[in-house]
Coordinates of C-alpha atoms in Angstrom, one line a residue:
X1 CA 89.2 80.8 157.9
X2 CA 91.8 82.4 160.1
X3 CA 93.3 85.6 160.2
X4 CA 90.4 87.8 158.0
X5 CA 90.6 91.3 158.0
X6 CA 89.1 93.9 156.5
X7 CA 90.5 97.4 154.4
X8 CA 87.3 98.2 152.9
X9 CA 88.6 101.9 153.4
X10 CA 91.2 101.8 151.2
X11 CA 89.1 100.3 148.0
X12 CA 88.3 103.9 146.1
X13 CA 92.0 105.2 147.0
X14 CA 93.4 102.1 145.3
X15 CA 91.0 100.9 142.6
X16 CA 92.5 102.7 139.7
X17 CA 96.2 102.3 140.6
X18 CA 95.5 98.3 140.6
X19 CA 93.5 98.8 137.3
X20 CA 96.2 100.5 135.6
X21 CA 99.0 98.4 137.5
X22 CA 96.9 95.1 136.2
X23 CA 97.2 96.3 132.7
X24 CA 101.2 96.3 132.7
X25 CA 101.0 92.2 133.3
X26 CA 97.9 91.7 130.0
X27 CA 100.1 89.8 128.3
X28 CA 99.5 87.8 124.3
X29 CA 101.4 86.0 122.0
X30 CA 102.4 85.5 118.7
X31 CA 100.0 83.0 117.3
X32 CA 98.8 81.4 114.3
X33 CA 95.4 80.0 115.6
X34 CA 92.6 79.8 113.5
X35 CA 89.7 82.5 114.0
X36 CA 86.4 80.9 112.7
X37 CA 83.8 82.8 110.9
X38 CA 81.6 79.9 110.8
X39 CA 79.6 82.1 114.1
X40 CA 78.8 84.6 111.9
X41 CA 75.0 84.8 111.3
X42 CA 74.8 86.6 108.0
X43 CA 78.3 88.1 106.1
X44 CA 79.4 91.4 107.3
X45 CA 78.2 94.6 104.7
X46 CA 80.1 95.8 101.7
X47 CA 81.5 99.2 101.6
X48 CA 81.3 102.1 99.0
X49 CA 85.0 100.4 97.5
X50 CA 83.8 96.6 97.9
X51 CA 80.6 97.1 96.5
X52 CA 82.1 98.8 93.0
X53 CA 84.5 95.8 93.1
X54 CA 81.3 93.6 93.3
X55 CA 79.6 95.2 90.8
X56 CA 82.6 94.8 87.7
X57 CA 82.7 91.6 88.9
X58 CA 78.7 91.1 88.0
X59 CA 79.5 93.3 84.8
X60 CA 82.4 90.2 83.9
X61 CA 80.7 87.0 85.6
X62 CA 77.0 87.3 85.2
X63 CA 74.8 88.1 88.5
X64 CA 74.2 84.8 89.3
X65 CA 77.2 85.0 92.1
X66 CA 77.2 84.9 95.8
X67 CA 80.2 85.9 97.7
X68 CA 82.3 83.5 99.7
X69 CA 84.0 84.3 102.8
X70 CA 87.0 82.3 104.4
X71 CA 86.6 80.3 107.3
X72 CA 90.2 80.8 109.4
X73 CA 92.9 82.9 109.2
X74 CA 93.8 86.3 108.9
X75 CA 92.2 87.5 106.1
X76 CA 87.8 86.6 106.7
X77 CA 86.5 88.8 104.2
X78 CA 85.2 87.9 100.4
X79 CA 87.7 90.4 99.4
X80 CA 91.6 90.3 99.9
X81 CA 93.6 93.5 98.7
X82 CA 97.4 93.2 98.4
X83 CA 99.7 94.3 96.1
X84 CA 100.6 90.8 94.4
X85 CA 102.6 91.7 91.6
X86 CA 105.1 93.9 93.1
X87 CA 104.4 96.7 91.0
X88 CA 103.8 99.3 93.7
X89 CA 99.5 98.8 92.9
X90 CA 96.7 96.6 95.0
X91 CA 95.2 94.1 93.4
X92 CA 92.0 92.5 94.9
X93 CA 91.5 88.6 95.5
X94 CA 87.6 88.1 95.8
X95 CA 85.8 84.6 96.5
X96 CA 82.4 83.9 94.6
X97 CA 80.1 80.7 93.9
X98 CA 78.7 81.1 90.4
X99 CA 75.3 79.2 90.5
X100 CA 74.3 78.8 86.8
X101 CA 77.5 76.3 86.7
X102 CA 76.5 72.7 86.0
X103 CA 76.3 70.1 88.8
X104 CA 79.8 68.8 87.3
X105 CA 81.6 71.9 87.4
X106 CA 82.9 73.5 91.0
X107 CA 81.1 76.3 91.6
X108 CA 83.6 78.1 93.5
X109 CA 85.7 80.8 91.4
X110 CA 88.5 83.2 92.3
X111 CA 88.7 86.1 90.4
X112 CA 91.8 88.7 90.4
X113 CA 90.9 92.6 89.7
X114 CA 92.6 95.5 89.0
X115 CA 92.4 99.6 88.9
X116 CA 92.4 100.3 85.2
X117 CA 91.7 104.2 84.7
X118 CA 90.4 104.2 88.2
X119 CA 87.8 101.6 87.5
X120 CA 88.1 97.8 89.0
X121 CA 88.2 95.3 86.3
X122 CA 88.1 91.8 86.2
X123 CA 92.0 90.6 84.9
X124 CA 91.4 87.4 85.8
X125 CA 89.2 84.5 86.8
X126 CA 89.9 80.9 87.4
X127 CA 87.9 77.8 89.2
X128 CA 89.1 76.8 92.7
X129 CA 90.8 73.7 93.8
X130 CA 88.0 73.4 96.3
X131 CA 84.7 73.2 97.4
X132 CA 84.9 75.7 100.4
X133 CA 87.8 78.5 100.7
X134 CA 89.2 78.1 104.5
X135 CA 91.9 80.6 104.4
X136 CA 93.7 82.8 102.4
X137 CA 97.1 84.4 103.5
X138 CA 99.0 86.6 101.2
X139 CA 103.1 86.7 101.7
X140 CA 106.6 86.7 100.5
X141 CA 108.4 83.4 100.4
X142 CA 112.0 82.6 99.2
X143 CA 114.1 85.4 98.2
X144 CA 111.9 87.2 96.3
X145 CA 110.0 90.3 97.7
X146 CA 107.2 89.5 95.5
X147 CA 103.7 88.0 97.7
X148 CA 102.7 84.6 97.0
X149 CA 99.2 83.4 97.0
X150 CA 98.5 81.1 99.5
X151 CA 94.8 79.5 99.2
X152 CA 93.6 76.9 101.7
X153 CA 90.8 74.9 100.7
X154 CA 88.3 72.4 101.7
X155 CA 85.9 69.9 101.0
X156 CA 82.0 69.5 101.5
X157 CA 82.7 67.8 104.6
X158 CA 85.8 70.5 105.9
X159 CA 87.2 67.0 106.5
X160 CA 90.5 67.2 103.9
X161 CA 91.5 70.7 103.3
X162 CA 94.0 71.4 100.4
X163 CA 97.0 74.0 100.5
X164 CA 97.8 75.5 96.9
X165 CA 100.0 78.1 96.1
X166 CA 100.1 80.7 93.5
X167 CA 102.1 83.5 92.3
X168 CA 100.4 86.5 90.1
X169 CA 101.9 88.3 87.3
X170 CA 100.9 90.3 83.9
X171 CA 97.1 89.5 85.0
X172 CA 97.7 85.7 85.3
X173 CA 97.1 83.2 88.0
X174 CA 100.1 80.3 88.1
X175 CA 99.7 77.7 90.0
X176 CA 103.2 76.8 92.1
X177 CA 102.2 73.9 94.3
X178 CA 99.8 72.0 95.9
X179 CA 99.1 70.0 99.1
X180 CA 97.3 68.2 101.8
X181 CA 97.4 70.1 104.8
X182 CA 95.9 70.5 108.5
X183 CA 97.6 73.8 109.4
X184 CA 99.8 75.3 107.6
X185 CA 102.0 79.1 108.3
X186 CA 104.6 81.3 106.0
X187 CA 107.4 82.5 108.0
X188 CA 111.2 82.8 108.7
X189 CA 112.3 79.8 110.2
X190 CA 116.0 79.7 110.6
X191 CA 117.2 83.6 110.2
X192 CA 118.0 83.5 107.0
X193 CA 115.6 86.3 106.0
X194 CA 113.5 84.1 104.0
X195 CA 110.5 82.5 104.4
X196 CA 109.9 79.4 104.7
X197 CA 106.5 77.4 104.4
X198 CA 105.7 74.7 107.4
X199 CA 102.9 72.4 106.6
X200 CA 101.0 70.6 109.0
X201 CA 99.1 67.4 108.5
X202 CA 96.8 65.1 110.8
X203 CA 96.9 61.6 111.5
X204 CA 95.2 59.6 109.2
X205 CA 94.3 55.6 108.7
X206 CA 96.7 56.0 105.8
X207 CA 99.5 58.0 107.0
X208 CA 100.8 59.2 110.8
X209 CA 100.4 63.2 111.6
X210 CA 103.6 65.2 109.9
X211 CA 105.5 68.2 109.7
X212 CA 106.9 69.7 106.4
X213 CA 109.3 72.5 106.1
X214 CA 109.3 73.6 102.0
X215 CA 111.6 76.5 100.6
X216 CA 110.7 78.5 97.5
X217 CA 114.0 78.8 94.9
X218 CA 115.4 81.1 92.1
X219 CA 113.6 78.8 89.7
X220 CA 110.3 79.0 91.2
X221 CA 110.2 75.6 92.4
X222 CA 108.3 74.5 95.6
X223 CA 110.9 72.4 97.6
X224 CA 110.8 69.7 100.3
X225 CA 113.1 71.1 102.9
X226 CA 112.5 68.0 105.9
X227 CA 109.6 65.8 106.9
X228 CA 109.1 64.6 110.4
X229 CA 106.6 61.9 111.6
X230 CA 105.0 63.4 114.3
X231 CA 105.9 61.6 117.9
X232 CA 102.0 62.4 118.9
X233 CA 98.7 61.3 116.7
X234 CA 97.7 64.6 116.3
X235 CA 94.2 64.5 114.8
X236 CA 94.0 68.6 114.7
X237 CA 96.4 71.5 115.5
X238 CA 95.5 74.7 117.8
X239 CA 98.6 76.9 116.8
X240 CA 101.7 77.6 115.9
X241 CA 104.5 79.6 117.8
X242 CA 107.7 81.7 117.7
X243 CA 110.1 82.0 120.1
X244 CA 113.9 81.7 119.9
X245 CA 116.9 79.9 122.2
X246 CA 119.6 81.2 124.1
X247 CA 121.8 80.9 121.1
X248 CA 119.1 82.7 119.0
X249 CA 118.2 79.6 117.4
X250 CA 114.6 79.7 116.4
X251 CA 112.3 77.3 117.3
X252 CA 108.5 75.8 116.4
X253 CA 106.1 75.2 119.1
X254 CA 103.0 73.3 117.9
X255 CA 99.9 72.7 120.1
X256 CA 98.4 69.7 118.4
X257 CA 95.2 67.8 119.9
X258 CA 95.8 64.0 120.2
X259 CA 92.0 63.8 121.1
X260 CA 88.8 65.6 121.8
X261 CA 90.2 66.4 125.2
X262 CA 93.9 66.7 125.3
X263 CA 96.6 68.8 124.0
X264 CA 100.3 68.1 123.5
X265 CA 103.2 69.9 122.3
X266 CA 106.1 69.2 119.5
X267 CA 109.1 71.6 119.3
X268 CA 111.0 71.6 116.0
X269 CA 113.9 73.6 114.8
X270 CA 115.9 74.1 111.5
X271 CA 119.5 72.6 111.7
X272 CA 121.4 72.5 108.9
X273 CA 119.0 73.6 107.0
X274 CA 116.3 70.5 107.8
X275 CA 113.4 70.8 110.5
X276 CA 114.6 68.7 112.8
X277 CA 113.1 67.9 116.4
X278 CA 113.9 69.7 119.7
X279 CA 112.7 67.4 122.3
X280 CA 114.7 64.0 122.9
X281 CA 111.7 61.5 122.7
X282 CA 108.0 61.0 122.4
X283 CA 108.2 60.4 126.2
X284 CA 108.9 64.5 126.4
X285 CA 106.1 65.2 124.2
X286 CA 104.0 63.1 126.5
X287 CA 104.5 65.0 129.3
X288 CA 103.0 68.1 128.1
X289 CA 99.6 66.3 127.5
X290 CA 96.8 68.8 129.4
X291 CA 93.2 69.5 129.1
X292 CA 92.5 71.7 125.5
X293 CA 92.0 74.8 125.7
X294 CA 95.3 75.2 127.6
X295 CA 97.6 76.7 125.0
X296 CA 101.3 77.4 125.7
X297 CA 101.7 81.1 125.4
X298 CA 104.9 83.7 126.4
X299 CA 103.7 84.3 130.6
X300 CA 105.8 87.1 131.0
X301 CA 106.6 89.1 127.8
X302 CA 110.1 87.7 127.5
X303 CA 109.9 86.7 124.6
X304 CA 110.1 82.9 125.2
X305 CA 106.9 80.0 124.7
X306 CA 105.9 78.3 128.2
X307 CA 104.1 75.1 128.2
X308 CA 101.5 74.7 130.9
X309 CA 100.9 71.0 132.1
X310 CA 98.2 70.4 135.2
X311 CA 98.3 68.6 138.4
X312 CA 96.6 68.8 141.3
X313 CA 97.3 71.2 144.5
X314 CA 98.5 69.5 147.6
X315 CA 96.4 67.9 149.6
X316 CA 93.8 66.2 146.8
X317 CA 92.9 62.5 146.4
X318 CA 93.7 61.7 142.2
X319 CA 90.0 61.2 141.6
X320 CA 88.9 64.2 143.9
X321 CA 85.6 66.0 141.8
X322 CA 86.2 69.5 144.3
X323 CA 90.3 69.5 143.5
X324 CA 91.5 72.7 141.9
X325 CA 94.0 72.4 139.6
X326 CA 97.4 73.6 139.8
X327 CA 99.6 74.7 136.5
X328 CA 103.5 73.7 136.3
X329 CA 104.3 76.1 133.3
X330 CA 107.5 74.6 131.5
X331 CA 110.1 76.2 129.4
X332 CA 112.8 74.9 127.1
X333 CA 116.2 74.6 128.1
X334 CA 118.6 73.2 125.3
X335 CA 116.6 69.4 124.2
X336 CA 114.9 69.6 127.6
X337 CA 111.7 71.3 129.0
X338 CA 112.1 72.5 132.6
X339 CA 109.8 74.1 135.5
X340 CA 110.0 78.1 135.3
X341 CA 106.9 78.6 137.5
X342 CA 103.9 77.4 138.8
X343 CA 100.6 78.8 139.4
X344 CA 96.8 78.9 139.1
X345 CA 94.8 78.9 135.6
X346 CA 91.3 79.5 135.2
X347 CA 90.4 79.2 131.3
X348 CA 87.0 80.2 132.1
X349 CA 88.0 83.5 132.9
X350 CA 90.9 84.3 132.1
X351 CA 92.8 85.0 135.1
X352 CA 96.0 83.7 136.2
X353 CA 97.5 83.4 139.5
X354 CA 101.9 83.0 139.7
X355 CA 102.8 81.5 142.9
X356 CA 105.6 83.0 145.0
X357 CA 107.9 80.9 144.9
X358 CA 107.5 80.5 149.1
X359 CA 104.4 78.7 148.4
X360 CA 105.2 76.5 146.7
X361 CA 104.3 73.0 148.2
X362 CA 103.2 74.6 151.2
X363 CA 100.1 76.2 149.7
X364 CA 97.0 74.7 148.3
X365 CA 93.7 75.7 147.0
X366 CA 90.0 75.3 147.4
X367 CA 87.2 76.5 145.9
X368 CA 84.7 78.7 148.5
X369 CA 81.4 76.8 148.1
X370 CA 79.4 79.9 149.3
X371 CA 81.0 82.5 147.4
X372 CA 83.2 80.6 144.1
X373 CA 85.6 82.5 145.1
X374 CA 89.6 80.5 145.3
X375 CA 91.1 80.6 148.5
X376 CA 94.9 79.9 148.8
X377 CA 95.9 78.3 152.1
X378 CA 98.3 77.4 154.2
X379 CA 99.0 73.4 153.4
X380 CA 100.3 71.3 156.4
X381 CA 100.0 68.3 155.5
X382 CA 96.1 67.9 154.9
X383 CA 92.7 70.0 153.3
X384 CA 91.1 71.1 156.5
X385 CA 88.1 73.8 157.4
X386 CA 90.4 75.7 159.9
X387 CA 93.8 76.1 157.0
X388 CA 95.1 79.8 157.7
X389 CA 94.1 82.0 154.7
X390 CA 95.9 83.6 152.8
X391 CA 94.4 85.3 149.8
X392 CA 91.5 84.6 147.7
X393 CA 90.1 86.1 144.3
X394 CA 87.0 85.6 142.8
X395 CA 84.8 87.0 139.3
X396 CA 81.6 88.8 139.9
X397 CA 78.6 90.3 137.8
X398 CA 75.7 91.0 140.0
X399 CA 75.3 94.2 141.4
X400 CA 74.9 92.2 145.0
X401 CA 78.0 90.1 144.4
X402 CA 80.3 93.6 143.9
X403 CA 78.8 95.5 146.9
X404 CA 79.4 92.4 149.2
X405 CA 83.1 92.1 148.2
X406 CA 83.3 95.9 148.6
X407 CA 82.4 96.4 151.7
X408 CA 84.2 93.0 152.8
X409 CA 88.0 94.7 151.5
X410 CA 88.5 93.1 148.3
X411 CA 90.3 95.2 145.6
X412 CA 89.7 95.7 142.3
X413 CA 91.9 94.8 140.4
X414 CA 90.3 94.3 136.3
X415 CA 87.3 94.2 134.2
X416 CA 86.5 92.5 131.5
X417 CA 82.8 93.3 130.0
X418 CA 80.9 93.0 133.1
X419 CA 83.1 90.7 134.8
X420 CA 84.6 92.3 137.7
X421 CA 87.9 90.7 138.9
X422 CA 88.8 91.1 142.7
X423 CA 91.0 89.7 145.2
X424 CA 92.0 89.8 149.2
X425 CA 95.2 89.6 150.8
X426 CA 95.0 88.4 154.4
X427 CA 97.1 90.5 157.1
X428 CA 98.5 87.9 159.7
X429 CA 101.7 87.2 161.5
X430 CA 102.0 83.8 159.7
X431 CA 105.2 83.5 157.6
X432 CA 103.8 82.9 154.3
X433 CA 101.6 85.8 154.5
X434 CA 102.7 88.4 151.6
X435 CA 102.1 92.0 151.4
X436 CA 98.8 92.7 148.9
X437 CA 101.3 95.0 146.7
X438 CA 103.7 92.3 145.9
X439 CA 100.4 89.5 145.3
X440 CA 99.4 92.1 142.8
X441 CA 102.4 91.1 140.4
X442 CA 101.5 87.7 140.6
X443 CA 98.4 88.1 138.6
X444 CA 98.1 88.3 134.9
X445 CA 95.0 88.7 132.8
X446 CA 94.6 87.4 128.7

């Protein structure tokens, strides 16, 4: 390549101003994605607390009991403390399997206990609507500061999973409604300050994948609230996200899988009260199909969702195995998803690259066979060995690997365990050649 210089004497001065500097542009998003504890090799240990709530539950049950632990979600321990009364006290929600149940009965139990005197004691204690407890999320709904109970369960085979709801008061369990679901989430869906349910469901060879909005009224009653037929056949969902409009309407992104290897997006919204679509046809979902594993997530801490959908750089024959792929990350604009930038997207580590918008279409990107690192050239019409460079990063973790980009000018510019990120900004006279400060703020780390 063209045009390589070094400033290996600038690397100590500048490490920790582009570490820190790095840090500014980590950005996240506001996700329901499911966090498995399937992984786990043996459940975490009980402290001083949970172990006396275990033991009154032995004193009530028998000893015959092993705990159960939820699969997903943001509650993964055998023991859920909330207040679910509204009385101003914590109660505790604990999972168990009771063993010395006959093969007829379901062996999986909830039990509810309380502080009486300052001793746990079991109020109450009812079977489960499942074989397995996936998740358990504990929240208001409707008007009503009071939590709900929200249990999702499972079968043997984690193949049907069922969503009941609950509500807890004078030490009894009331059972409020009960569904199929995929993926469901509790939250405010059309500023009303209430929250709504949204229930997700798979395709199936009885039924096409769906999305339910239910309200929760005055009267206690679980209410249908609009039911779409999903434009996608979703056979599993990766998340659900947040984000609001120009007009402050809120809307739904879902990440849904329409097969092993590809992801799509549906956008809904609440209008006049119903969930209701936001893109025009299934031909808009379509075009966010992408390799899973690439989520759509807020880029830039604005508070809006981008999609990202791949293509190729220029320059790559469609079936090329050595093309590196570029990411067109879309936004929505009234019923319509548009381009707001483009870049590159590495799931693998982590890193992202945004494209000045001067490159774009006349820079591509290959893959250094010698070193992994990506190289961003100049593109003039074709992939050749002489393309002017113009800045290349790359991961490292060998002792070797971080002396030799070191001492050959690359910056520092994150970590990540022992991942080491770096990068190199060529110095040249050629017009697209950008100064390493302002490359800097293209990258963004997650």
């Amino acid at each position: 390549m063209k045009n390589k210089l070094r400033r290996w004497n600038f690397q100590k001065a500048l490490t920790a101003f582009c570490l820190l500097f790095s840090l500014l542009f980590t950005t996240g998003c506001d996700a329901k994605i499911g966090a498995s504890v399937d992984t786990l090799l043996k459940p975490p240990s009980l402290s001083e607390e949970q172990k006396q709530i275990y033991l009154a539950l032995q004193d009530c049950v028998g000893d015959n009991i092993t705990l159960q632990y939820p699969r997903s979600g943001n509650n993964l321990s055998a023991f859920t403390i909330a207040d679910l009364d509204d009385d101003g006290e914590d109660e505790v929600l604990i999972f168990y399997k009771k063993t010395s149940l006959a093969a007829a009965e379901n062996t999986l139990r909830v039990g509810v206990l309380n502080q009486v005197d300052e001793q746990w004691q079991v109020v109450c204690d009812i079977p489960a609507d499942g074989a397995e407890i996936e998740t358990v999320e504990i929240s208001p709904m409707g008007a009503e500061s009071r939590n709900r109970i929200f249990f999702g369960y499972s079968g043997t085979d984690q193949s049907d999973k069922l969503l009941t709801i609950y509500t807890y008061e004078d030490g009894m369990m009331t059972q409020l409604f009960t569904t199929n679901y995929t993926m469901f989430d509790v939250e405010d869906m059309d500023n009303d300050d209430q929250k709504e349910l949204l229930v997700l469901t798979r395709t199936t060879d009885a039924a096409n994948a769906a999305a339910a909005m239910y309200r929760l009224n005055t009267q206690e009653n679980v209410n249908l609230s609009g039911k779409l037929d999903l434009r996608t056949s979703f056979t599993d969902y990766s998340q659900i996200l947040y984000s609001k409009r120009s007009d402050n309407t809120p809307t739904i992104f879902v990440d849904g899988q329409s097969s092993t290897a590809t992801v799509m997006t549906e956008i809904f919204c609440v209008s006049e009260g119903i969930l209701a679509y936001v893109l025009e046809n299934s031909e808009a979902v379509a075009a966010t199909a992408r390799t899973v594993g690439y989520i759509s997530m807020d880029i830039d801490g604005d508070g809006s969702i981008e999609i990202p959908v791949q293509e190729s750089f220029p320059g790559y024959e469609e079936d090329a195995s050595d093309q590196v792929k570029l990411i067109r990350w879309l936004e929505l604009n009234g019923n319509q998803l548009t381009e707001k930038t483009r870049g590159y997207f590495d799931l693998s580590d982590g890193c992202m690259f945004l494209l000045p918008k001067a490159w774009y279409e006349t820079v591509t990107a290959i893959t250094d066979a010698l070193t992994g690192d990506i190289v961003f050239c100049r593109y003039d019409g074709e992939i050749t060995d002489d393309m002017i460079e113009l800045m290349r990063y790359g991961v490292v973790q060998e002792e070797e690997e971080i002396e030799d980009r070191e001492s050959d000018g690359y910056l520092l510019i994150h970590t990540k365990g022992k991942a080491q990120y770096y990068f190199k900004a060529e110095d040249s006279d050629d017009s697209l050649t950008k100064d390493w400060k302002e490359l800097l703020t293209c990258f963004r780390f997650i």
